[in-house]
XYZ file of N, CA and C in Angstrom:
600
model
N 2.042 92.414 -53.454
C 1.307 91.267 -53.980
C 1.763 89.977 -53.319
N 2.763 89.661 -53.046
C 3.754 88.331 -52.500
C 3.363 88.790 -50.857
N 3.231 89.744 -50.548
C 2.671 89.819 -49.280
C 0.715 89.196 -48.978
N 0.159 89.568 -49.844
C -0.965 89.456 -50.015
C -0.788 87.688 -50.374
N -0.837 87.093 -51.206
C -0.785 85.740 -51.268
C -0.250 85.003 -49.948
N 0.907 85.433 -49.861
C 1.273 84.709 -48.745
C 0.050 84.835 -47.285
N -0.521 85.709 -47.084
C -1.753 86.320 -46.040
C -2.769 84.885 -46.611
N -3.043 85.116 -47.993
C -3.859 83.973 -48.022
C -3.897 82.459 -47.793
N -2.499 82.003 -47.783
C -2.478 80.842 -48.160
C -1.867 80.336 -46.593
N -1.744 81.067 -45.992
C -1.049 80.811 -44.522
C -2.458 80.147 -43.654
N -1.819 79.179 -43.069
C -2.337 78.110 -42.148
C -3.022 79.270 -41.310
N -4.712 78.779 -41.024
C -5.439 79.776 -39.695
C -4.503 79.272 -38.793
N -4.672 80.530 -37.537
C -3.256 81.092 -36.352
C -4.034 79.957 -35.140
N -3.237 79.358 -34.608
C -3.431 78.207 -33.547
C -2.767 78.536 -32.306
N -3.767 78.460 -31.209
C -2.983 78.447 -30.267
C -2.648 77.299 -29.405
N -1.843 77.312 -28.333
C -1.616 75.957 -27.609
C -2.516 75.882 -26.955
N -3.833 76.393 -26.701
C -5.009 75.324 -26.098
C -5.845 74.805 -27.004
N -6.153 74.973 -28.313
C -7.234 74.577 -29.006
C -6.471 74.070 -29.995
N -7.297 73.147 -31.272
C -6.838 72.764 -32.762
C -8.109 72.538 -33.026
N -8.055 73.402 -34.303
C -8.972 73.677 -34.925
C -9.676 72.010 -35.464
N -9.106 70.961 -35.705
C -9.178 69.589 -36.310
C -9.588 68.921 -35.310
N -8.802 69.201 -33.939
C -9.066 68.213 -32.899
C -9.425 68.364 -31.814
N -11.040 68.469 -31.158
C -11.248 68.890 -30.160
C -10.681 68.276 -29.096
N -10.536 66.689 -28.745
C -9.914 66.059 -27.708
C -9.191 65.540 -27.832
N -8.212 64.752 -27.123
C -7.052 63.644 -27.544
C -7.210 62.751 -27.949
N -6.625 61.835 -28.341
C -7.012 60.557 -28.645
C -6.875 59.575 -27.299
N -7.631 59.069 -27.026
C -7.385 57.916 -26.065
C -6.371 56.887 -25.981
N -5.747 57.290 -24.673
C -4.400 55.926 -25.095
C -4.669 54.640 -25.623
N -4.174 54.055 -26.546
C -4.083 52.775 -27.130
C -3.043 51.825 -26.999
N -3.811 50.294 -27.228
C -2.262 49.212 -26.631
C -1.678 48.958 -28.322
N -1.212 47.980 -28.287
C -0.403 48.276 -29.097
C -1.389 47.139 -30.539
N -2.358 46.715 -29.659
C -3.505 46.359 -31.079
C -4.347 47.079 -31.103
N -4.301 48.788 -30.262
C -5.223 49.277 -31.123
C -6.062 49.602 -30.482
N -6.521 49.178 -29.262
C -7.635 48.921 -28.538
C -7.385 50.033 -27.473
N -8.253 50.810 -26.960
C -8.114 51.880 -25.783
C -8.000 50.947 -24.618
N -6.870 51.524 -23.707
C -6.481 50.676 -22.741
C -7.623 50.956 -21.735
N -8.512 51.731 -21.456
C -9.929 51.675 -20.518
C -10.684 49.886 -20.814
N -10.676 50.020 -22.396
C -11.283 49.047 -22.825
C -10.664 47.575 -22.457
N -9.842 47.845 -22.754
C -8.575 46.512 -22.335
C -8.609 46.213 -20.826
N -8.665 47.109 -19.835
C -8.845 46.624 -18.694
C -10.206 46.301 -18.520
N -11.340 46.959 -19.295
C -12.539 46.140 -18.421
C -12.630 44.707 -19.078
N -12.058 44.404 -19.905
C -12.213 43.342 -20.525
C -11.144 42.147 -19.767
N -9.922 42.762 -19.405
C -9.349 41.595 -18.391
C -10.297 41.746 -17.031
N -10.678 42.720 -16.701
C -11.510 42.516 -14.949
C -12.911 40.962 -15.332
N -12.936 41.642 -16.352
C -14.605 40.484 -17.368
C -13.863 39.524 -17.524
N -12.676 38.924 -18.000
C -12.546 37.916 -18.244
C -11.720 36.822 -16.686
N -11.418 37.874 -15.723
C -11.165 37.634 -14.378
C -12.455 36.823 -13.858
N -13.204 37.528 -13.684
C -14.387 37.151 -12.933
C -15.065 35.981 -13.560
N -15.312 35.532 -15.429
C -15.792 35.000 -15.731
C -15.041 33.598 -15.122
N -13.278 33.688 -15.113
C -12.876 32.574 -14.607
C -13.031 32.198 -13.029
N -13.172 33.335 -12.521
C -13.279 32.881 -10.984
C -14.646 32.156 -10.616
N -15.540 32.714 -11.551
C -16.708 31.782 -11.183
C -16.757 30.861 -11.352
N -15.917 30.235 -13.085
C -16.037 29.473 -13.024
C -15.198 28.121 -12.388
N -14.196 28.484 -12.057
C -13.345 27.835 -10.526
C -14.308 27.516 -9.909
N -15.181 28.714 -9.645
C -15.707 28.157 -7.770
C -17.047 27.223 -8.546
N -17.452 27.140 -9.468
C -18.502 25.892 -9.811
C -18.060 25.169 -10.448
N -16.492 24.398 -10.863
C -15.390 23.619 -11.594
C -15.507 22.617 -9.241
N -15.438 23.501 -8.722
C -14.645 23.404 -7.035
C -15.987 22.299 -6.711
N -17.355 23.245 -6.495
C -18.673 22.941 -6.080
C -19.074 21.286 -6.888
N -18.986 21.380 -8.117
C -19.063 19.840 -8.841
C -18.066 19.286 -8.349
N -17.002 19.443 -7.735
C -16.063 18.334 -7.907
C -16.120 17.567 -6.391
N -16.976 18.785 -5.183
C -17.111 18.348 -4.048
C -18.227 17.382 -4.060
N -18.992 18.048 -4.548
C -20.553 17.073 -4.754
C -19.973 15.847 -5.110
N -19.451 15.505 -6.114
C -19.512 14.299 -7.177
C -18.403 14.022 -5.884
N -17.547 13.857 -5.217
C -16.780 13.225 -3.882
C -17.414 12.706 -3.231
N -18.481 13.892 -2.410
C -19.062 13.295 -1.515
C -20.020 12.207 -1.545
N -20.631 12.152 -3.525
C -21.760 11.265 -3.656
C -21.079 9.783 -3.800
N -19.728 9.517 -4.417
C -19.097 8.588 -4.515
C -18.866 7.874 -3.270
N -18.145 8.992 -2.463
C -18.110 8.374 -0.815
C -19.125 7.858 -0.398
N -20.285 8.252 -0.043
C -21.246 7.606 -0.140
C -21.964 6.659 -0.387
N -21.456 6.596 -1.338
C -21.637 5.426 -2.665
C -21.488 3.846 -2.464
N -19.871 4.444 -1.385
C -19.255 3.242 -0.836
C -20.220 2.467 0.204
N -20.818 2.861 1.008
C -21.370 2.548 1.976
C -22.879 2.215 1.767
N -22.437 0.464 1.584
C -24.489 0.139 1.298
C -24.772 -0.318 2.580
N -26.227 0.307 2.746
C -26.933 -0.016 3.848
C -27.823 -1.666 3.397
N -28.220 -2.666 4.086
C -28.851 -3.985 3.766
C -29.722 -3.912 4.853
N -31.062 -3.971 4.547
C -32.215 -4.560 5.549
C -32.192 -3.570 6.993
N -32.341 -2.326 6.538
C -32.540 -1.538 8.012
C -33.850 -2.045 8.315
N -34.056 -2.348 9.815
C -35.145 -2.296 10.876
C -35.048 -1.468 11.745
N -35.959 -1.823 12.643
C -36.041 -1.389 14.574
C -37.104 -2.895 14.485
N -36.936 -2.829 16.354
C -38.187 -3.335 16.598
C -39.238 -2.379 17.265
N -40.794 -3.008 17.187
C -41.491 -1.929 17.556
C -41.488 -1.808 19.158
N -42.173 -0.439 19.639
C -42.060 -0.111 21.030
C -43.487 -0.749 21.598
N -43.712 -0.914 22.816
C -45.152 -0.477 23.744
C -45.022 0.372 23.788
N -46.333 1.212 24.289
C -46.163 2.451 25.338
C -45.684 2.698 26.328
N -44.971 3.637 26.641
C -44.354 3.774 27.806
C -42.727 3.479 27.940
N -42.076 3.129 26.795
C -40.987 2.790 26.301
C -40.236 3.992 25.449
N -39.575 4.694 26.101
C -38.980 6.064 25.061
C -37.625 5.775 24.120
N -37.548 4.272 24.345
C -35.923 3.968 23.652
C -36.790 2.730 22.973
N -35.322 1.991 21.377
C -35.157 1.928 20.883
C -34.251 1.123 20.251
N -34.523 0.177 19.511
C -33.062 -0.407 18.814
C -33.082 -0.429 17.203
N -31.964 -0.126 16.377
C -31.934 -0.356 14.955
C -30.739 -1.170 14.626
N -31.415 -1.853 13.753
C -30.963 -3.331 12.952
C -30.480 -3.053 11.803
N -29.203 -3.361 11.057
C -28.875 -3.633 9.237
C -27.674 -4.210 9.161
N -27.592 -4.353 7.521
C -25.585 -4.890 7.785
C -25.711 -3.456 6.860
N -23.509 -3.196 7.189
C -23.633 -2.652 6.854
C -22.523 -2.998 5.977
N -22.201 -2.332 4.623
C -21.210 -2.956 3.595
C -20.513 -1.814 3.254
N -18.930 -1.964 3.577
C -17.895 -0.587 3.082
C -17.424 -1.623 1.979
N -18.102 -0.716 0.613
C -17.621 -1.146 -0.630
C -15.963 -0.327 -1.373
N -15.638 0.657 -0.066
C -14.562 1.577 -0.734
C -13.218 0.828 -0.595
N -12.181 1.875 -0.569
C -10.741 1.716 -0.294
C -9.968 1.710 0.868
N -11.325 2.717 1.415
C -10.477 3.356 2.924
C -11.992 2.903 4.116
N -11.325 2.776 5.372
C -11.914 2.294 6.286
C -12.786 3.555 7.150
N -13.918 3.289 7.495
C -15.362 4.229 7.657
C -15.300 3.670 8.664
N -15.472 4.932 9.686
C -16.107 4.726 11.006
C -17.489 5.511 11.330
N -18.536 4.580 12.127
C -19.670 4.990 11.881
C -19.753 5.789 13.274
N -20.356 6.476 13.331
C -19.737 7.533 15.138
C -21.555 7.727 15.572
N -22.328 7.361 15.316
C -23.901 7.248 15.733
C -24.897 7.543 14.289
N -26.169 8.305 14.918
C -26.515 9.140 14.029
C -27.660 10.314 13.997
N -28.865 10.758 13.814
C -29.762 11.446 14.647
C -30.933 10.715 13.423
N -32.108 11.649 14.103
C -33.586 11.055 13.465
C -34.072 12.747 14.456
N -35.053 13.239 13.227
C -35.946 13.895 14.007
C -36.915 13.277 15.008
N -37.180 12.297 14.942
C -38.268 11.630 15.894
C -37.865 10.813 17.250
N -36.437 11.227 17.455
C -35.772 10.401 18.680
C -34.473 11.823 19.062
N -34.266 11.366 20.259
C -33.332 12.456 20.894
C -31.927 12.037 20.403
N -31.210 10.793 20.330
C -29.994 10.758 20.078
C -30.156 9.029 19.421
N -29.025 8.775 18.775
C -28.722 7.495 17.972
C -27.699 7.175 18.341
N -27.312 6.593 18.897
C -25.602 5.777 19.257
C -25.237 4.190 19.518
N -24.553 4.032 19.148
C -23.945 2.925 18.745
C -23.599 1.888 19.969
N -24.165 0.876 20.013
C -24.028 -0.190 21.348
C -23.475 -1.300 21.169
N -23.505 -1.765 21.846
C -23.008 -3.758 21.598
C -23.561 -4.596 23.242
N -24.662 -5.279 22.838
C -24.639 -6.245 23.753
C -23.793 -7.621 23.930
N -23.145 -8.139 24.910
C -22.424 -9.220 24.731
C -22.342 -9.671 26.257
N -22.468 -10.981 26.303
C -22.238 -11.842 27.157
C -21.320 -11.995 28.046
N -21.495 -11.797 29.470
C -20.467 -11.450 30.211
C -20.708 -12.715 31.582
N -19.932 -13.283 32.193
C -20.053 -14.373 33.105
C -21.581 -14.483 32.932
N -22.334 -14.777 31.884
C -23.661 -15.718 31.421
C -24.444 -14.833 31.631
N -24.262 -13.229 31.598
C -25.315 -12.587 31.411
C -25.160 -11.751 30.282
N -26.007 -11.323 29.777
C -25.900 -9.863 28.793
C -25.846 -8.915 29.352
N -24.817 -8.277 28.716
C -24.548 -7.141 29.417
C -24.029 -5.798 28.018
N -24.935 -4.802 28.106
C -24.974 -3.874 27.097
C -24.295 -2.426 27.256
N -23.277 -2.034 26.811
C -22.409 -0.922 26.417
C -22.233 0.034 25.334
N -22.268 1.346 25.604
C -21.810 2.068 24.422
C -20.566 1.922 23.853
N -20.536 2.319 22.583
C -19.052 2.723 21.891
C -18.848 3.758 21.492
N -17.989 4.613 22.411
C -17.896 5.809 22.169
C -17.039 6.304 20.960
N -16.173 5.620 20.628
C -15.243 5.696 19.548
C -15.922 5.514 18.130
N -17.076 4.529 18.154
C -17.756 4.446 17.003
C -17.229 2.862 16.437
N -17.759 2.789 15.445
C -17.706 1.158 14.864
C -17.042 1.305 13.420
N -16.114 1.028 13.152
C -15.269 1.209 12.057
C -15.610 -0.262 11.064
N -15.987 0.358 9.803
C -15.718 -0.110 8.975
C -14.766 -0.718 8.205
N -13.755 -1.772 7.710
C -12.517 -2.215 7.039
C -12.972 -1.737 5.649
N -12.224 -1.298 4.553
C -12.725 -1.645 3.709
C -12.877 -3.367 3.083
N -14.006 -3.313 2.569
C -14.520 -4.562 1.879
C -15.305 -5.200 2.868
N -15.297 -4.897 3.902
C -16.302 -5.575 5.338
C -17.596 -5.495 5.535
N -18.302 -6.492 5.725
C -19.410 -6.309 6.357
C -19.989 -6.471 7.611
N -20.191 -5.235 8.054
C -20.463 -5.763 9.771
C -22.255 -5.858 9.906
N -22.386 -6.491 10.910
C -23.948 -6.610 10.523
C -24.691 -6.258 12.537
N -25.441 -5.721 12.452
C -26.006 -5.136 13.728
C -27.329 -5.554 13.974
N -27.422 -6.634 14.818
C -28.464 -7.479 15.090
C -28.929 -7.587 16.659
N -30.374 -8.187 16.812
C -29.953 -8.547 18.482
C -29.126 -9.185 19.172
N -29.180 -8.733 20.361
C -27.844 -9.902 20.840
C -26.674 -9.484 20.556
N -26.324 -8.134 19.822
C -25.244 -7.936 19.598
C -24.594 -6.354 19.037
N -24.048 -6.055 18.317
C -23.995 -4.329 17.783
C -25.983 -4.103 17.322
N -25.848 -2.771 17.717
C -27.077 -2.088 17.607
C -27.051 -0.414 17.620
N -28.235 -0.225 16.950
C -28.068 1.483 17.540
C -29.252 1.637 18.917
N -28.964 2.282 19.532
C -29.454 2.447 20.763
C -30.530 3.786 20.356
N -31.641 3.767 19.593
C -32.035 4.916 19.548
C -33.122 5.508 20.968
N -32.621 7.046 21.637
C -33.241 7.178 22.643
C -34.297 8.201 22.898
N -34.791 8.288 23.605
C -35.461 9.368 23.541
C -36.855 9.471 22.203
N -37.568 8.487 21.826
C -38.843 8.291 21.180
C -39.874 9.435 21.191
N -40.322 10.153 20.276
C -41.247 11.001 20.750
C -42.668 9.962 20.718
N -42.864 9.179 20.644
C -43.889 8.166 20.173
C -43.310 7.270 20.178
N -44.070 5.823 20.524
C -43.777 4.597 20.042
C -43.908 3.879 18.742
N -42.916 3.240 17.962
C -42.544 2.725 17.337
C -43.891 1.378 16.855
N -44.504 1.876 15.836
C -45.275 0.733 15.580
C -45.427 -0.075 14.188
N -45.363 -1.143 14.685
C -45.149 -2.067 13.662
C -45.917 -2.084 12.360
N -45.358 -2.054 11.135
C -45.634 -1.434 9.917
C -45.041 -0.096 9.084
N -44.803 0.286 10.475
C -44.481 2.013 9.939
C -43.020 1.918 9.108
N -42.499 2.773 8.634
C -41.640 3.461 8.516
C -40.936 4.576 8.986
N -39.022 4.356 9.658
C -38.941 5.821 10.172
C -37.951 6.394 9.668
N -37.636 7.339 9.338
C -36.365 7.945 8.359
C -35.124 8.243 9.577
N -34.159 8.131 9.225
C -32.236 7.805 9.884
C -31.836 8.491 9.235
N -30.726 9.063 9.726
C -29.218 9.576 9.217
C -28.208 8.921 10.534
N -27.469 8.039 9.187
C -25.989 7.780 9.587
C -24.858 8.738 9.783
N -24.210 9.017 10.956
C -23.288 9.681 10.835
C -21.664 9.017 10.373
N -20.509 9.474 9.840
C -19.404 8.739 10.217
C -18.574 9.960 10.116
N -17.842 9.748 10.741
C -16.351 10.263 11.900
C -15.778 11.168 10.551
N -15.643 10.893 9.365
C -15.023 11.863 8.053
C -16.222 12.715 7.633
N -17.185 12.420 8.183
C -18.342 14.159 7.900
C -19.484 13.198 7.129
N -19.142 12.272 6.485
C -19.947 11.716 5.372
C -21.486 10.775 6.250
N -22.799 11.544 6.203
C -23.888 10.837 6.308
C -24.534 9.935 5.088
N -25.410 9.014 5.653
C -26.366 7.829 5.408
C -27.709 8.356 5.520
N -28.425 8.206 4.486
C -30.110 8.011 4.970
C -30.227 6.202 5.414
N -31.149 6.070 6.011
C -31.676 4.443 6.177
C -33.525 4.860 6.602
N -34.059 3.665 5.724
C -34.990 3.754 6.288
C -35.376 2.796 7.033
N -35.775 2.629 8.039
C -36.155 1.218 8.705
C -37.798 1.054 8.480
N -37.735 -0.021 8.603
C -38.882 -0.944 8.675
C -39.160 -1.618 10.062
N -40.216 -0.636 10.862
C -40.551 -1.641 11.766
C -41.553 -2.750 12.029
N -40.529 -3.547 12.492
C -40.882 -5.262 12.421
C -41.912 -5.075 13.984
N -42.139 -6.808 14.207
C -42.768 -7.219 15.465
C -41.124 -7.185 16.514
N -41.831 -6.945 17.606
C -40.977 -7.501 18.622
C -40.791 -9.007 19.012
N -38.926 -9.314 19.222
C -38.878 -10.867 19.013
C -38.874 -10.892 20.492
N -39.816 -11.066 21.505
C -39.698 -11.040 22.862
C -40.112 -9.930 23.586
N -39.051 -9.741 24.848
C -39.369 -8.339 25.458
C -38.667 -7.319 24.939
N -39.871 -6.188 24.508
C -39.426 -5.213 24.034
C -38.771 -4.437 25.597
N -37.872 -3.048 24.789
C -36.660 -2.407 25.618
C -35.770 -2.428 26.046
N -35.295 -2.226 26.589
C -33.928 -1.705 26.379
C -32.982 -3.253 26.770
N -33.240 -3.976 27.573
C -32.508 -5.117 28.165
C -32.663 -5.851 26.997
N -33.828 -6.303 26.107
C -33.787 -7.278 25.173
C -33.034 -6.904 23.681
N -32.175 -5.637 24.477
C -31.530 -5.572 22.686
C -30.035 -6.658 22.480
């Protein structure tokens, strides 16, 4: 009889590959609990959410630089004068005002509608005019205003696909020497005399 009870009441026979309770393991856990599969995709997710947001924390902070820099530099009263026909060059007129801290050098600039923009100075030499590039570019002080007129600093714009006529409007980009461009728009005026290249 004590044989028989005991038969009954004895735990079903288990072997070391199966349990009757537990088909699989439990998944490792950290120490709140959480399956560590889970825990890592959640640091890779919270990796990436920060790296993006770095690189658009990076992207605003360049923008908002470069627009400030910018910022510094007011353009006043862009012109040209207008061309005849047969005239493939060019002069542009403005002041220009470095409102910043640090000193801007202007190094030319381009225009889709002309081959090159660069920076000149006519000036008076044993009683003649006599007109030169600046290859170095025209530096700004801060707080300065330099102003580019006839008779004197100018941009030399060359290469015209068309002549320049009075009324129009032509769209510029300023270049300067730290990467930072200018739009200008000029306004072309009448010609004060002979137009081209000698009367700038």
């Amino acid at each position: 009889m004590t044989s028989l009870l005991n038969t009954v009441g004895a735990s079903p026979a288990r072997d070391h590959h199966r349990h009757p309770y537990n088909v699989g393991a439990s998944p490792a856990r950290d120490h709140n609990g959480y399956p560590w599969h889970s825990r890592s995709e959640s640091i890779a997710s919270e990796a990436r959410s920060y790296s993006n947001g770095m690189l658009a924390f990076l992207v605003l902070m360049l923008a908002a630089g470069a627009s400030a820099a910018s910022a510094e530099i007011r353009i006043e009263t862009p012109w040209a004068r207008a061309t005849p026909p047969g005239i493939d060059r060019g002069a542009g007129y403005m002041t220009l005002h470095n409102d910043g801290k640090q000193a801007r050098t202007l190094t030319g600039g381009t225009a889709d509608w002309a081959d090159s923009v660069e920076i000149h100075e006519s000036r008076e030499v044993d009683g003649q005019m006599r007109m030169q590039a600046l290859p170095e570019g025209l530096t700004l002080e801060p707080g300065a205003a330099v102003e580019l007129a006839p008779m004197g600093l100018h941009l030399m714009i060359k290469g015209l696909d068309e002549p320049l006529t009075e009324g129009d409007t032509r769209s510029l980009t300023l270049e300067f020497r730290n990467g930072e461009t200018r739009e200008a728009q000029l306004d072309i005026r009448a010609p004060d005399g002979t137009a081209g290249h000698n009367s700038h």
